[in-house]
Amino acid sequence: MILLATLTVAPPIAAQPQPTLPQSDLVIQTAKGPQRFRVELADNDQSRARGMMFRTSMAPDAGMLFDFRQEQMASFWMRNTLLPLDMLFIKADGTILNIHQRAIPRDETGINSVGPVRAVLEVNGGTTARLGIKAGDKVEHAIFGNTPRK
């Protein structure tokens, strides 16, 4: 009975404040030159599961970097995600393996890497096309063993 009462008074996940995640700089080296982002690092099960859910805005130069700590196949969906997103699937050496552009908000269709990846970077939908980011471009961030160049 106490459990039931607790469940009925607990705020829904959407009503809970967004957790504060560590932030760091990330650079993508493209044919158009370096593209700089300030990213939140989702590097544990809880932060990776919540991801960008329930957020209503994101700065143009912001993103969320999901670190799996080792290469694996990755599959994402847009459940409870309110913003269209581009998803960049990144190998352990920082090479972008594949990109899914403009993922549809709230769509629960799986969005998959085409091979094993170390990380996934989510940015605002349309960002990769606008900045000329392509598969094969290199990502600079501490998790890939390289520090972003200034």
mmCIF file of C-alpha atoms in Angstrom:
data_model
loop_
_atom_site.group_PDB
_atom_site.id
_atom_site.type_symbol
_atom_site.label_atom_id
_atom_site.label_comp_id
_atom_site.label_asym_id
_atom_site.label_seq_id
_atom_site.Cartn_x
_atom_site.Cartn_y
_atom_site.Cartn_z
ATOM 1 C CA MET A 1 0.000 0.000 0.000
ATOM 2 C CA ILE A 2 2.838 2.403 0.808
ATOM 3 C CA LEU A 3 4.476 1.673 -2.561
ATOM 4 C CA LEU A 4 1.245 2.492 -4.389
ATOM 5 C CA ALA A 5 0.935 5.791 -2.521
ATOM 6 C CA THR A 6 4.525 6.677 -3.359
ATOM 7 C CA LEU A 7 3.995 5.937 -7.037
ATOM 8 C CA THR A 8 0.884 8.082 -7.228
ATOM 9 C CA VAL A 9 2.515 11.167 -5.671
ATOM 10 C CA ALA A 10 5.904 10.955 -7.422
ATOM 11 C CA PRO A 11 6.181 13.518 -10.223
ATOM 12 C CA PRO A 12 6.245 12.091 -13.754
ATOM 13 C CA ILE A 13 9.656 11.956 -15.398
ATOM 14 C CA ALA A 14 8.743 14.911 -17.647
ATOM 15 C CA ALA A 15 8.067 17.084 -14.588
ATOM 16 C CA GLN A 16 11.412 16.315 -13.000
ATOM 17 C CA PRO A 17 14.232 18.805 -13.560
ATOM 18 C CA GLN A 18 16.835 17.952 -16.180
ATOM 19 C CA PRO A 19 19.938 16.453 -14.582
ATOM 20 C CA THR A 20 23.140 18.440 -14.870
ATOM 21 C CA LEU A 21 25.611 16.596 -17.080
ATOM 22 C CA PRO A 22 29.316 17.370 -17.517
ATOM 23 C CA GLN A 23 30.007 19.701 -20.452
ATOM 24 C CA SER A 24 33.033 19.886 -22.705
ATOM 25 C CA ASP A 25 34.208 21.144 -26.073
ATOM 26 C CA LEU A 26 33.988 19.027 -29.214
ATOM 27 C CA VAL A 27 35.235 19.868 -32.713
ATOM 28 C CA ILE A 28 34.356 18.186 -36.007
ATOM 29 C CA GLN A 29 36.958 18.649 -38.752
ATOM 30 C CA THR A 30 35.056 19.052 -42.040
ATOM 31 C CA ALA A 31 35.848 20.108 -45.604
ATOM 32 C CA LYS A 32 34.394 23.527 -44.632
ATOM 33 C CA GLY A 33 36.754 23.767 -41.657
ATOM 34 C CA PRO A 34 36.367 23.042 -37.950
ATOM 35 C CA GLN A 35 32.845 23.017 -36.522
ATOM 36 C CA ARG A 36 32.764 23.684 -32.782
ATOM 37 C CA PHE A 37 30.198 22.450 -30.266
ATOM 38 C CA ARG A 38 29.669 22.556 -26.509
ATOM 39 C CA VAL A 39 28.359 19.107 -25.573
ATOM 40 C CA GLU A 40 26.852 17.426 -22.554
ATOM 41 C CA LEU A 41 28.388 14.025 -21.841
ATOM 42 C CA ALA A 42 25.949 11.145 -21.251
ATOM 43 C CA ASP A 43 28.323 8.443 -20.036
ATOM 44 C CA ASN A 44 26.246 6.261 -17.712
ATOM 45 C CA ASP A 45 23.108 4.164 -18.130
ATOM 46 C CA GLN A 46 20.800 6.732 -16.541
ATOM 47 C CA SER A 47 22.002 9.723 -18.562
ATOM 48 C CA ARG A 48 22.097 7.716 -21.801
ATOM 49 C CA ALA A 49 18.530 6.438 -21.215
ATOM 50 C CA ARG A 50 17.152 9.937 -20.615
ATOM 51 C CA GLY A 51 19.199 11.644 -23.325
ATOM 52 C CA MET A 52 17.387 14.604 -24.877
ATOM 53 C CA MET A 53 13.927 13.542 -23.668
ATOM 54 C CA PHE A 54 11.485 16.339 -22.816
ATOM 55 C CA ARG A 55 13.811 19.177 -23.792
ATOM 56 C CA THR A 56 12.164 21.969 -25.723
ATOM 57 C CA SER A 57 15.252 23.785 -26.990
ATOM 58 C CA MET A 58 18.962 23.400 -27.635
ATOM 59 C CA ALA A 59 21.508 26.080 -28.555
ATOM 60 C CA PRO A 60 22.679 25.952 -32.203
ATOM 61 C CA ASP A 61 26.232 25.008 -31.161
ATOM 62 C CA ALA A 62 25.186 22.508 -28.473
ATOM 63 C CA GLY A 63 24.815 18.741 -28.465
ATOM 64 C CA MET A 64 24.784 15.615 -26.363
ATOM 65 C CA LEU A 65 27.554 13.033 -26.672
ATOM 66 C CA PHE A 66 26.592 9.487 -25.673
ATOM 67 C CA ASP A 67 29.733 7.572 -24.665
ATOM 68 C CA PHE A 68 29.489 3.761 -24.576
ATOM 69 C CA ARG A 69 33.172 3.469 -23.489
ATOM 70 C CA GLN A 70 33.806 0.727 -26.082
ATOM 71 C CA GLU A 71 32.621 0.059 -29.613
ATOM 72 C CA GLN A 72 29.227 -1.590 -29.993
ATOM 73 C CA MET A 73 26.225 -1.509 -32.281
ATOM 74 C CA ALA A 74 24.005 1.427 -31.314
ATOM 75 C CA SER A 75 20.267 1.871 -31.725
ATOM 76 C CA PHE A 76 18.345 5.011 -30.780
ATOM 77 C CA TRP A 77 14.745 6.185 -30.916
ATOM 78 C CA MET A 78 12.959 9.475 -30.375
ATOM 79 C CA ARG A 79 10.497 8.491 -27.628
ATOM 80 C CA ASN A 80 9.612 11.594 -25.597
ATOM 81 C CA THR A 81 12.142 13.624 -27.600
ATOM 82 C CA LEU A 82 10.519 16.883 -28.670
ATOM 83 C CA LEU A 83 13.219 18.279 -30.967
ATOM 84 C CA PRO A 84 14.245 17.018 -34.416
ATOM 85 C CA LEU A 85 17.816 15.753 -34.150
ATOM 86 C CA ASP A 86 20.744 14.733 -36.317
ATOM 87 C CA MET A 87 22.555 11.675 -34.932
ATOM 88 C CA LEU A 88 26.228 11.121 -35.704
ATOM 89 C CA PHE A 89 27.499 7.584 -35.068
ATOM 90 C CA ILE A 90 31.210 7.791 -34.224
ATOM 91 C CA LYS A 91 33.913 5.099 -34.149
ATOM 92 C CA ALA A 92 36.493 4.791 -31.350
ATOM 93 C CA ASP A 93 39.086 6.712 -33.400
ATOM 94 C CA GLY A 94 36.696 9.678 -33.805
ATOM 95 C CA THR A 95 35.664 8.931 -37.403
ATOM 96 C CA ILE A 96 31.996 9.533 -38.186
ATOM 97 C CA LEU A 97 30.673 6.191 -39.449
ATOM 98 C CA ASN A 98 27.157 7.261 -40.404
ATOM 99 C CA ILE A 99 24.686 10.102 -39.877
ATOM 100 C CA HIS A 100 20.915 10.027 -39.479
ATOM 101 C CA GLN A 101 19.508 13.447 -40.365
ATOM 102 C CA ARG A 102 16.385 15.073 -38.938
ATOM 103 C CA ALA A 103 15.092 12.284 -36.711
ATOM 104 C CA ILE A 104 11.376 12.834 -36.182
ATOM 105 C CA PRO A 105 10.266 13.907 -32.691
ATOM 106 C CA ARG A 106 8.455 11.180 -30.702
ATOM 107 C CA ASP A 107 9.046 8.545 -33.425
ATOM 108 C CA GLU A 108 9.817 5.147 -31.904
ATOM 109 C CA THR A 109 11.349 3.655 -35.053
ATOM 110 C CA GLY A 110 14.887 2.411 -34.395
ATOM 111 C CA ILE A 111 17.767 4.508 -35.727
ATOM 112 C CA ASN A 112 20.874 2.340 -35.996
ATOM 113 C CA SER A 113 24.591 2.562 -36.524
ATOM 114 C CA VAL A 114 25.818 0.728 -39.627
ATOM 115 C CA GLY A 115 28.642 -0.816 -37.587
ATOM 116 C CA PRO A 116 30.172 -0.731 -34.114
ATOM 117 C CA VAL A 117 30.595 2.776 -32.645
ATOM 118 C CA ARG A 118 32.084 4.223 -29.471
ATOM 119 C CA ALA A 119 29.710 7.191 -29.286
ATOM 120 C CA VAL A 120 26.725 9.004 -30.743
ATOM 121 C CA LEU A 121 26.482 12.781 -30.996
ATOM 122 C CA GLU A 122 23.017 14.349 -31.117
ATOM 123 C CA VAL A 123 22.717 17.899 -32.465
ATOM 124 C CA ASN A 124 19.800 19.991 -33.696
ATOM 125 C CA GLY A 125 18.108 18.614 -36.794
ATOM 126 C CA GLY A 126 19.558 20.119 -39.973
ATOM 127 C CA THR A 127 22.919 20.970 -38.390
ATOM 128 C CA THR A 128 24.942 18.388 -40.326
ATOM 129 C CA ALA A 129 23.567 19.557 -43.686
ATOM 130 C CA ARG A 130 24.015 23.247 -42.783
ATOM 131 C CA LEU A 131 27.634 22.768 -41.674
ATOM 132 C CA GLY A 132 28.622 20.195 -44.310
ATOM 133 C CA ILE A 133 29.327 17.432 -41.777
ATOM 134 C CA LYS A 134 29.678 14.045 -43.493
ATOM 135 C CA ALA A 135 30.549 10.415 -42.777
ATOM 136 C CA GLY A 136 34.336 10.135 -42.679
ATOM 137 C CA ASP A 137 34.829 13.494 -40.937
ATOM 138 C CA LYS A 138 36.885 13.401 -37.729
ATOM 139 C CA VAL A 139 35.566 14.281 -34.286
ATOM 140 C CA GLU A 140 37.958 15.716 -31.698
ATOM 141 C CA HIS A 141 37.052 15.088 -28.048
ATOM 142 C CA ALA A 142 38.815 13.618 -25.036
ATOM 143 C CA ILE A 143 36.860 10.329 -25.242
ATOM 144 C CA PHE A 144 38.476 9.656 -28.624
ATOM 145 C CA GLY A 145 41.972 10.280 -27.271
ATOM 146 C CA ASN A 146 42.317 13.640 -28.967
ATOM 147 C CA THR A 147 41.718 17.111 -27.591
ATOM 148 C CA PRO A 148 39.857 19.681 -29.699
ATOM 149 C CA ARG A 149 42.257 22.023 -31.452
ATOM 150 C CA LYS A 150 41.686 25.729 -30.885
#
